[in-house]
XYZ file of C-alpha atoms in Angstrom:
702
model
C 110.406 147.652 151.119
C 108.843 148.316 147.722
C 105.584 149.350 149.332
C 107.356 151.772 151.629
C 109.227 153.315 148.699
C 106.010 153.962 146.849
C 104.078 155.103 149.900
C 106.677 157.757 150.618
C 106.900 158.835 147.002
C 110.629 158.819 147.174
C 111.186 157.445 150.669
C 114.224 155.275 150.040
C 115.192 156.766 146.719
C 116.702 160.116 147.763
C 119.921 158.736 149.109
C 122.593 161.336 149.611
C 126.273 161.445 150.055
C 128.342 164.221 151.627
C 131.740 164.215 153.219
C 133.311 166.038 156.121
C 136.886 166.249 157.219
C 139.180 168.153 159.474
C 142.924 168.445 160.096
C 144.704 166.940 162.938
C 145.565 170.252 164.621
C 143.148 171.131 167.449
C 143.069 174.492 169.184
C 144.597 174.108 172.657
C 141.512 175.388 174.456
C 139.372 172.842 172.623
C 141.806 170.021 173.250
C 141.742 170.682 176.971
C 138.043 171.453 177.234
C 136.221 169.588 179.988
C 132.851 171.259 179.383
C 131.008 172.173 176.197
C 131.881 175.397 174.413
C 128.939 177.743 174.300
C 128.428 180.776 172.107
C 126.732 183.694 173.907
C 122.994 184.245 173.406
C 122.585 181.029 171.416
C 122.327 177.416 172.512
C 124.958 176.132 170.106
C 127.356 174.270 172.368
C 129.616 171.442 171.252
C 131.855 169.174 173.291
C 135.462 168.418 172.600
C 135.779 165.299 170.429
C 136.008 161.950 172.174
C 137.952 159.156 170.465
C 136.158 155.828 170.111
C 136.832 152.478 168.484
C 134.937 152.537 165.205
C 131.670 150.613 165.648
C 132.069 149.053 162.196
C 135.478 147.577 163.046
C 135.545 144.100 161.550
C 132.734 144.888 159.110
C 134.969 147.044 156.875
C 138.423 146.007 155.688
C 140.980 148.663 156.620
C 144.405 148.847 158.222
C 145.044 150.540 161.586
C 145.576 154.260 161.060
C 143.549 154.418 157.828
C 140.258 155.062 159.615
C 139.471 156.523 163.035
C 136.281 157.528 164.841
C 135.025 159.820 167.570
C 131.971 161.399 169.191
C 130.848 164.963 169.766
C 127.954 166.120 171.918
C 125.539 168.823 170.776
C 122.108 170.103 171.846
C 119.236 168.171 170.330
C 117.230 171.355 169.750
C 119.282 174.546 169.584
C 116.189 176.742 169.846
C 115.417 175.237 173.268
C 117.795 176.416 176.026
C 116.812 173.365 178.087
C 117.384 170.858 175.318
C 119.026 167.576 176.165
C 122.450 166.754 174.677
C 122.830 164.084 172.030
C 125.983 162.285 170.955
C 127.003 162.104 167.275
C 129.496 159.690 165.744
C 132.033 160.896 163.194
C 134.660 159.080 161.147
C 137.952 160.260 159.704
C 139.347 158.656 156.563
C 143.045 159.471 156.589
C 144.708 160.744 153.414
C 146.933 158.186 151.692
C 149.704 160.741 151.357
C 149.698 161.339 155.090
C 149.879 157.626 155.842
C 152.816 157.127 153.494
C 154.558 160.200 154.901
C 154.315 158.724 158.385
C 155.674 155.405 157.144
C 158.570 156.915 155.213
C 159.299 159.952 157.410
C 159.132 162.062 154.278
C 156.938 164.910 153.117
C 156.233 163.260 149.766
C 155.035 159.824 148.814
C 154.211 157.767 145.773
C 151.320 155.481 144.943
C 151.434 152.299 142.910
C 151.818 154.318 139.701
C 154.750 156.281 141.130
C 152.576 159.404 141.176
C 153.908 161.940 143.653
C 151.388 162.634 146.414
C 151.497 165.696 148.620
C 149.175 165.854 151.604
C 146.949 168.941 151.813
C 146.109 170.484 155.160
C 142.564 171.542 154.251
C 140.282 168.530 154.729
C 136.957 167.610 153.142
C 133.700 167.442 155.063
C 131.491 164.738 153.619
C 127.830 165.269 154.479
C 125.958 161.982 154.731
C 122.637 161.532 153.069
C 119.506 159.511 152.564
C 118.607 161.163 154.839
C 119.323 158.291 157.184
C 122.240 156.306 155.754
C 124.755 155.122 158.385
C 128.397 156.157 158.265
C 129.639 152.630 157.478
C 128.007 152.937 154.052
C 130.275 155.855 153.214
C 133.397 154.352 154.735
C 133.037 151.383 152.378
C 132.482 153.674 149.424
C 135.186 156.224 150.019
C 138.091 154.426 151.643
C 139.537 153.895 148.144
C 138.258 157.079 146.484
C 140.866 159.116 144.620
C 140.036 162.233 146.652
C 141.486 160.434 149.649
C 144.940 160.405 148.089
C 145.787 163.898 149.295
C 143.064 165.022 151.719
C 141.509 163.610 154.858
C 137.755 163.098 154.674
C 135.543 163.541 157.731
C 132.089 161.965 157.787
C 129.542 162.929 160.433
C 126.841 160.329 161.065
C 123.735 162.452 161.267
C 121.597 162.663 164.379
C 119.052 159.880 164.741
C 121.077 157.239 162.859
C 122.380 154.123 164.627
C 125.175 155.168 167.038
C 124.083 158.803 166.654
C 120.884 158.113 168.592
C 118.589 155.922 166.497
C 115.083 156.355 167.904
C 113.151 153.836 165.780
C 115.573 150.931 165.311
C 112.712 148.506 164.593
C 110.854 150.762 162.178
C 110.459 148.127 159.465
C 109.903 145.099 161.689
C 107.578 146.284 164.461
C 104.014 144.951 164.142
C 104.625 142.865 161.030
C 100.939 141.959 160.942
C 100.319 145.409 159.469
C 101.966 144.474 156.156
C 98.773 143.606 154.280
C 98.373 146.348 151.664
C 96.748 145.160 148.441
C 97.084 148.393 146.461
C 98.885 151.712 146.465
C 96.366 153.522 148.697
C 96.478 150.821 151.367
C 100.264 150.861 151.158
C 100.400 154.606 151.733
C 97.947 154.425 154.625
C 100.009 151.638 156.188
C 103.130 153.757 155.724
C 101.454 156.749 157.356
C 100.358 154.671 160.364
C 103.821 153.146 160.756
C 105.544 156.534 160.555
C 103.112 158.148 162.990
C 103.601 155.311 165.477
C 107.379 155.609 165.270
C 107.468 159.362 165.813
C 104.882 159.375 168.591
C 106.654 156.562 170.454
C 109.959 158.422 170.154
C 108.340 161.593 171.526
C 106.985 159.615 174.470
C 110.559 158.524 175.261
C 111.771 162.137 175.317
C 112.990 162.580 171.740
C 112.355 166.086 170.374
C 111.083 165.079 166.939
C 110.970 168.678 165.709
C 114.778 168.894 166.065
C 115.448 166.394 163.279
C 115.683 168.592 160.207
C 118.227 169.922 157.731
C 118.762 173.190 159.618
C 119.852 171.321 162.759
C 121.909 168.910 160.633
C 123.762 171.878 159.156
C 124.453 173.235 162.656
C 125.805 169.776 163.568
C 128.284 170.004 160.687
C 129.325 173.446 161.870
C 129.695 172.065 165.402
C 132.013 169.301 164.205
C 134.199 171.837 162.396
C 134.466 173.923 165.570
C 135.119 170.916 167.793
C 137.942 169.742 165.556
C 139.455 173.208 165.475
C 139.178 174.074 161.791
C 138.595 177.648 160.758
C 137.390 176.482 157.339
C 137.173 173.249 155.380
C 136.039 171.988 152.011
C 132.534 170.557 151.729
C 131.188 167.828 149.443
C 127.573 166.663 149.316
C 125.574 164.280 147.128
C 121.763 164.003 146.877
C 120.336 164.877 150.309
C 123.909 165.920 151.044
C 123.495 168.588 148.359
C 120.478 169.898 150.271
C 122.510 169.850 153.465
C 125.377 171.593 151.663
C 123.074 174.379 150.498
C 121.709 174.781 154.005
C 125.266 174.935 155.332
C 125.935 177.974 153.141
C 123.265 179.746 155.206
C 124.282 178.348 158.608
C 128.092 178.411 158.334
C 129.116 180.429 155.258
C 132.428 181.529 156.763
C 133.402 177.932 157.486
C 133.139 176.745 153.893
C 136.327 177.136 151.901
C 134.917 175.516 148.747
C 131.737 173.572 148.008
C 130.891 170.685 145.672
C 127.283 169.526 145.451
C 126.141 166.647 143.276
C 122.754 165.023 142.499
C 120.889 168.169 143.399
C 118.041 168.491 145.883
C 116.918 172.139 145.745
C 116.864 173.845 149.122
C 113.210 174.783 148.578
C 112.429 171.263 147.252
C 110.986 172.754 144.071
C 109.852 169.952 141.718
C 111.877 167.366 143.682
C 108.830 165.361 144.730
C 107.299 165.162 141.261
C 108.021 161.482 141.302
C 105.787 160.520 138.365
C 107.415 163.183 136.184
C 110.933 161.978 136.869
C 110.001 158.302 136.432
C 108.410 159.109 133.071
C 111.578 160.989 132.083
C 113.731 158.051 133.209
C 111.895 155.538 131.050
C 111.903 157.936 128.126
C 115.702 157.908 128.311
C 115.883 154.120 128.540
C 113.519 153.509 125.653
C 115.079 156.205 123.480
C 118.373 154.408 123.954
C 116.618 151.131 123.154
C 115.543 152.620 119.828
C 119.204 153.278 119.039
C 120.211 149.660 119.650
C 119.320 146.215 118.342
C 119.081 144.624 121.775
C 116.403 141.919 121.639
C 115.152 142.701 125.149
C 114.020 146.113 123.907
C 111.579 144.708 121.329
C 108.104 145.887 122.352
C 109.307 146.420 125.934
C 107.931 149.934 126.351
C 104.409 148.968 125.322
C 104.470 145.809 127.446
C 105.711 147.656 130.549
C 103.119 150.405 130.274
C 100.367 147.843 129.660
C 100.824 146.265 133.102
C 101.719 149.317 135.206
C 98.210 149.894 136.552
C 97.146 146.231 136.766
C 95.965 144.884 140.152
C 98.730 144.009 142.578
C 99.819 140.373 142.460
C 99.074 138.237 145.526
C 102.134 136.201 146.533
C 102.076 133.485 149.197
C 104.862 133.785 151.771
C 106.319 131.260 154.177
C 108.053 133.272 156.894
C 105.349 133.353 159.549
C 107.489 135.479 161.878
C 108.230 138.261 159.396
C 104.909 138.054 157.501
C 102.216 136.595 159.747
C 99.501 137.226 157.149
C 101.124 134.612 154.914
C 100.829 136.809 151.847
C 102.079 140.014 150.320
C 100.982 141.923 147.249
C 103.523 142.993 144.658
C 102.919 146.069 142.511
C 102.934 145.393 138.753
C 105.384 148.254 138.265
C 107.992 146.181 140.109
C 109.961 145.552 136.851
C 110.161 149.287 136.265
C 110.974 149.991 139.899
C 113.940 147.633 139.796
C 115.200 149.264 136.597
C 114.691 152.655 138.244
C 116.905 151.622 141.155
C 119.547 150.333 138.719
C 119.689 153.753 137.040
C 121.448 155.077 140.154
C 124.677 153.380 139.074
C 125.790 153.757 135.454
C 127.682 150.469 135.698
C 124.297 148.753 136.027
C 122.652 150.436 133.039
C 123.543 147.691 130.519
C 121.328 145.156 132.331
C 118.149 147.247 132.631
C 116.274 146.033 129.508
C 116.990 142.378 130.293
C 115.720 142.739 133.859
C 112.562 144.551 132.771
C 111.937 142.140 129.894
C 112.097 139.085 132.129
C 110.056 140.497 135.009
C 107.411 141.976 132.719
C 107.001 138.515 131.205
C 106.464 137.047 134.677
C 103.755 139.598 135.452
C 102.162 139.000 132.055
C 101.982 135.288 132.870
C 100.443 136.132 136.247
C 102.012 133.190 138.083
C 102.496 134.381 141.684
C 104.425 131.279 142.768
C 107.485 132.434 140.863
C 107.716 135.447 143.206
C 107.484 133.507 146.466
C 111.152 134.135 147.193
C 110.754 137.857 146.502
C 107.720 138.138 148.742
C 109.576 136.702 151.704
C 112.236 139.432 151.685
C 109.857 142.394 151.655
C 109.426 142.600 155.403
C 111.989 144.343 157.556
C 113.844 147.506 156.763
C 115.799 148.890 159.687
C 115.741 152.421 161.121
C 113.778 154.901 159.048
C 112.756 157.072 161.964
C 115.305 159.820 161.416
C 114.608 159.806 157.693
C 110.872 160.182 158.301
C 111.363 162.982 160.810
C 113.661 164.970 158.525
C 111.339 164.625 155.564
C 108.387 165.610 157.717
C 110.048 168.664 159.227
C 111.672 169.739 155.960
C 108.356 169.450 154.107
C 109.161 166.594 151.721
C 105.866 164.790 152.349
C 103.893 168.005 152.109
C 105.625 168.862 148.828
C 104.704 165.429 147.452
C 101.036 165.975 148.304
C 101.100 169.504 146.855
C 102.789 168.443 143.602
C 100.703 165.342 142.915
C 97.816 167.129 141.145
C 100.273 168.417 138.523
C 101.640 164.943 137.954
C 98.146 163.457 137.747
C 97.368 165.942 135.004
C 100.626 165.618 133.064
C 101.711 162.027 133.789
C 98.515 160.189 134.787
C 99.773 156.656 134.059
C 102.670 156.802 136.503
C 101.040 159.172 138.982
C 98.020 156.903 139.448
C 100.191 153.792 139.710
C 102.766 155.178 142.130
C 100.686 157.229 144.557
C 97.245 158.614 145.319
C 95.761 161.902 146.438
C 94.356 160.386 149.631
C 97.524 158.444 150.402
C 99.913 161.350 149.865
C 97.755 163.573 152.055
C 97.699 160.879 154.737
C 101.508 160.810 154.789
C 101.658 164.605 155.150
C 98.988 164.566 157.855
C 100.846 161.859 159.797
C 103.743 164.295 160.133
C 101.472 166.953 161.573
C 99.781 164.487 163.929
C 103.169 163.393 165.281
C 104.354 166.949 165.924
C 106.669 167.155 162.899
C 104.836 169.626 160.693
C 106.880 171.438 158.013
C 109.128 174.141 159.437
C 108.897 177.805 158.526
C 109.811 178.014 154.856
C 112.078 181.014 155.479
C 114.980 178.599 156.009
C 114.188 176.738 152.788
C 114.458 179.479 150.193
C 116.629 179.153 147.062
C 120.262 179.714 147.960
C 122.070 182.905 146.943
C 125.808 182.704 147.645
C 129.207 183.663 146.278
C 131.011 180.682 147.853
C 133.133 178.944 145.168
C 130.933 176.016 144.108
C 130.822 173.201 141.599
C 127.279 171.988 140.858
C 127.433 168.545 139.255
C 124.672 166.218 138.078
C 124.399 163.072 136.004
C 121.982 163.352 133.084
C 120.727 159.815 133.799
C 120.217 160.450 137.515
C 116.794 158.881 138.131
C 115.690 160.675 141.305
C 117.539 164.022 141.389
C 117.624 164.743 137.650
C 119.652 167.368 135.846
C 116.798 169.940 135.583
C 117.018 170.395 139.352
C 120.705 171.294 139.077
C 119.889 173.787 136.334
C 117.178 175.201 138.574
C 119.513 176.168 141.448
C 122.614 177.139 139.432
C 121.719 180.862 139.014
C 121.880 181.312 142.795
C 125.605 180.511 142.849
C 127.285 183.654 141.557
C 130.725 182.063 141.874
C 129.680 178.624 140.706
C 129.912 176.352 137.694
C 127.303 173.852 136.522
C 128.609 170.574 135.072
C 126.215 168.002 133.604
C 127.701 164.544 133.144
C 126.232 162.691 130.128
C 124.710 159.271 130.910
C 125.983 159.305 134.511
C 123.676 158.114 137.268
C 123.234 159.328 140.827
C 126.365 161.040 142.122
C 129.093 160.967 139.455
C 131.572 162.594 141.856
C 131.271 159.392 143.859
C 131.150 156.799 141.073
C 133.725 158.403 138.751
C 136.509 158.238 141.314
C 139.513 158.969 139.099
C 137.837 161.873 137.306
C 136.441 163.218 140.552
C 139.817 162.929 142.237
C 141.473 165.043 139.545
C 138.759 167.684 139.136
C 137.801 168.160 142.768
C 141.423 168.148 143.933
C 142.265 170.874 141.400
C 139.207 172.839 142.538
C 139.906 172.471 146.260
C 143.573 173.358 145.690
C 142.575 176.768 144.306
C 138.910 177.721 144.849
C 139.662 181.309 143.769
C 140.587 180.261 140.238
C 138.431 180.998 137.206
C 136.029 178.069 137.465
C 135.132 178.308 133.790
C 138.767 177.457 132.996
C 138.906 174.484 135.390
C 139.561 171.320 133.379
C 136.468 169.180 133.942
C 136.539 167.515 130.537
C 136.319 164.008 132.021
C 132.971 164.932 133.552
C 131.755 166.748 130.447
C 132.595 163.748 128.269
C 130.505 161.585 130.571
C 130.446 157.808 130.757
C 129.116 157.056 127.281
C 125.720 155.765 126.231
C 124.959 152.382 127.831
C 125.509 149.300 125.686
C 122.589 147.077 126.614
C 123.644 143.466 127.182
C 121.761 140.404 125.945
C 120.931 137.953 128.727
C 119.966 134.309 128.702
C 116.794 134.962 130.669
C 115.789 132.147 132.984
C 113.486 131.497 135.920
C 116.227 129.553 137.675
C 117.076 132.273 140.267
C 113.404 132.986 141.013
C 112.574 129.275 141.256
C 115.524 128.655 143.558
C 114.549 131.599 145.793
C 110.964 130.338 145.972
C 112.083 126.860 147.005
C 114.433 128.250 149.632
C 111.609 130.425 150.966
C 109.539 127.258 151.444
C 112.535 125.419 152.907
C 112.212 122.860 150.116
C 115.835 122.091 149.386
C 115.427 118.602 147.945
C 114.756 119.734 144.337
C 117.791 121.997 144.503
C 119.973 119.242 145.925
C 118.813 116.751 143.286
C 119.399 119.224 140.466
C 122.772 120.204 141.875
C 123.874 116.610 142.311
C 122.733 115.646 138.816
C 124.414 118.598 137.173
C 127.535 118.182 139.303
C 127.968 114.473 138.574
C 127.305 115.065 134.886
C 129.877 117.821 134.767
C 132.390 115.667 136.646
C 131.877 112.753 134.249
C 132.292 114.928 131.170
C 135.289 116.676 132.696
C 137.004 113.363 133.413
C 136.233 112.225 129.906
C 137.761 115.380 128.477
C 140.901 114.642 130.463
C 141.139 110.876 129.949
C 140.454 110.619 126.217
C 143.533 112.665 125.192
C 145.578 110.823 127.854
C 144.477 107.488 126.425
C 145.325 108.646 122.936
C 148.845 109.603 124.017
C 149.236 106.293 125.843
C 148.352 104.379 122.712
C 150.844 106.381 120.715
C 153.516 105.523 123.267
C 152.676 101.828 123.181
C 153.379 101.605 119.414
C 150.120 99.779 118.889
C 150.771 97.078 121.533
C 148.265 98.430 124.082
C 144.899 96.815 124.443
C 142.691 99.296 122.649
C 139.241 99.565 121.162
C 138.422 97.556 118.116
C 139.836 98.634 114.787
C 137.821 101.367 113.176
C 136.500 102.727 116.510
C 138.381 106.017 116.290
C 135.077 107.662 115.339
C 133.558 106.649 118.699
C 136.491 108.077 120.604
C 136.277 111.293 118.590
C 132.529 111.471 119.231
C 133.131 111.042 122.971
C 135.707 113.821 122.896
C 133.266 116.158 121.112
C 130.586 115.365 123.691
C 132.932 116.193 126.557
C 134.163 119.379 124.908
C 130.617 120.548 124.186
C 129.411 119.821 127.720
C 132.335 121.465 129.452
C 132.137 124.432 127.076
C 128.421 124.927 127.773
C 129.075 125.022 131.508
C 132.002 127.374 130.988
C 129.833 129.730 128.938
C 127.161 129.703 131.660
C 129.825 130.445 134.240
C 131.130 133.357 132.222
C 127.587 134.659 131.830
C 126.936 134.439 135.559
C 130.209 136.244 136.285
C 129.409 138.936 133.721
C 125.925 139.468 135.183
C 127.369 139.731 138.686
C 129.923 142.297 137.565
C 127.250 144.401 135.857
C 124.750 144.211 138.701
C 124.166 141.404 141.162
C 120.447 142.068 141.074
C 120.451 141.410 137.338
C 120.872 137.706 138.142
C 117.137 137.783 138.801
C 116.797 137.859 135.011
C 119.450 135.255 134.256
C 122.989 135.280 132.866
C 124.667 137.866 130.667
C 126.422 137.417 127.333
C 127.868 134.949 126.296
C 125.307 132.848 128.239
C 122.692 132.864 125.414
C 124.959 130.421 123.548
C 124.930 127.949 126.444
C 121.455 126.403 125.910
C 122.319 125.570 122.308
C 125.618 124.082 123.390
C 123.728 122.023 125.970
C 121.343 120.826 123.274
C 124.299 119.906 121.079
C 125.853 118.111 124.049
C 122.689 116.069 124.581
C 122.480 115.171 120.886
C 126.119 114.113 120.822
C 125.580 112.143 124.018
C 122.653 110.254 122.532
C 124.606 109.470 119.390
C 127.570 108.402 121.526
C 125.432 105.928 123.503
C 123.908 104.444 120.351
C 127.265 104.267 118.571
C 128.987 102.641 121.576
C 126.289 99.967 121.869
C 126.418 99.215 118.152
C 130.213 98.905 118.226
C 129.968 96.650 121.275
C 127.681 94.258 119.421
C 129.855 94.154 116.313
C 133.390 94.197 117.728
C 135.154 93.512 121.016
C 135.459 96.610 123.221
C 137.137 96.874 126.597
C 134.491 96.937 129.352
C 136.009 100.014 130.976
C 135.913 101.934 127.708
C 132.371 100.767 126.997
C 131.064 101.842 130.401
C 132.988 105.096 130.247
C 131.432 106.117 126.926
C 127.949 105.059 128.082
C 128.360 107.157 131.220
C 129.578 110.134 129.216
C 126.626 109.969 126.853
C 124.187 109.565 129.722
C 125.799 112.470 131.601
C 125.502 114.683 128.528
C 121.782 113.967 128.227
C 121.212 114.323 131.974
C 122.945 117.697 131.960
C 120.659 118.986 129.225
C 117.506 117.591 130.853
C 118.424 119.207 134.174
C 119.116 122.547 132.485
C 115.878 122.320 130.514
C 113.831 121.584 133.650
C 115.363 124.642 135.293
C 114.508 126.958 132.395
C 117.878 126.886 130.668
C 116.671 125.302 127.454
C 117.064 126.914 124.049
C 113.285 127.170 123.564
């Protein structure tokens, strides 16, 4: 996966989000149509919609009536009068207000906060992105979005994706023996061969590869609007969806009531593919923020990261002979930065970035490939990238990357040389031409000039479609407003649901209003500078993944059993010691107790139990905190307050040792009940065993 990302320049990093919707009313002639509707002199037919059970039923949690699906049929290539028809899946997310109105037989409804909701009759069209992301991705993301309170959202799954006619469903898994690249050039050449093979095989099966482009995608959106019977609708697009939204202003300007585009991809792709430039800008932002904090993970991190970026790729042995027959993969040394780059997409993940980079940079500095065995075994695979490759070929993305690389090599040589190569980028562009998907006439890809009411929104910490691209296109929207969202990642209209719900609803309610007066203060205030979190870095997750990759579960089972029994023993001690104390109080001194003067031993046992249980509790809180910030951050360890846990474990072990010694000494000098004696010995031993296990699994304090 990482090699494919780099080989494409921005292959998996330009994910886009866009939404489509339509009202329930359907023109009678469309509702009754038995044959496609055809406009004269142009092959732009579209069938009446066909209801279908949603293919993701069971994979997404929703109630009946909240989500529905259908198909439309359109020509694959509208410039070819003999083109075959293809079937496209679409999904409707039903407005909450409409659902509550149906339930209550009322025109108004209230949500959990008793807010009055009124259903609007002008839906939102959400244009999917990537290009290549399936519709289920958006259903999960938007079924609880605040925009859905009052408006239906329609989502068209673009041509060439899963149920909409995937033509390379095994793109990432076919011929796994080809995954042997040892450097960036080999990775790009592998990527070019894989893409060429996919597109040529699809052509041989009758797929018109040239028809998979943003112009045809825009006509598909227009076709869905017509099929559903809407004269106009609102449009919302993120990332590639912003490109599709701009193209839609040229293809269907009269059908757009109001437009919101976010995470901007310029229609002419200007500067978009300057990957090295944007990566350099991304790390400048991270390290500038580091300079404003006292986070320990930031100390010397910039210099250390840059020092390894152009090192040789690290050979990692793998153990899945089916997925990786070669038995090895090579990991790029910029992997720590690449993971941080991917985390920049979501502002909720920003606090973990320095910790993740710090830990992974250390692993590359140590040069121990065995620690990455688990990572290497998940690199194969990938799913359908055929449509994505075809669109980026036909739209000129690969060609733009090859054309822009010389500028990046001159201005940002460190990242440009590490992330791509002249020969490799040209090979990717040439593979498009060889497969019959050369860049289309650039007349369709000029900067947009439109007076459609438009909000142009971009996060200032968007790693792949940065704010300068939004500023670049803004002058072409004469009736538009540019809003930059401080510290937000990729697609703030998606991630800032409450703010987006308020601002976009107000905009869609009255697109003719003075956009400069529209209250967008929640966007303009942004999400605040990230507060970087201190992690207890540990190799435990990487070690566990490596063992699982080798199917060596015994060390994990032994460690788990040891830690579990130790925790159980200390937990029982924490429960029983206070119970015993209360029992002795109730017996008025008549109970058979420890020898006189042994209260210190009991107190020491209680401290040991408290310390052990507390250390495990702190680790648990740290693991939960890391998961809430970003699940992938667990690769670095556990978030605050976890750094206190190793010291608590050390204290637990010290108390346990003292407890064992003290118990034995008391036993020799005074009579002690055998049960009490064994209990304290077990507690002390459990405390030491817990620390030793943690230390062996890289959870020691030093």
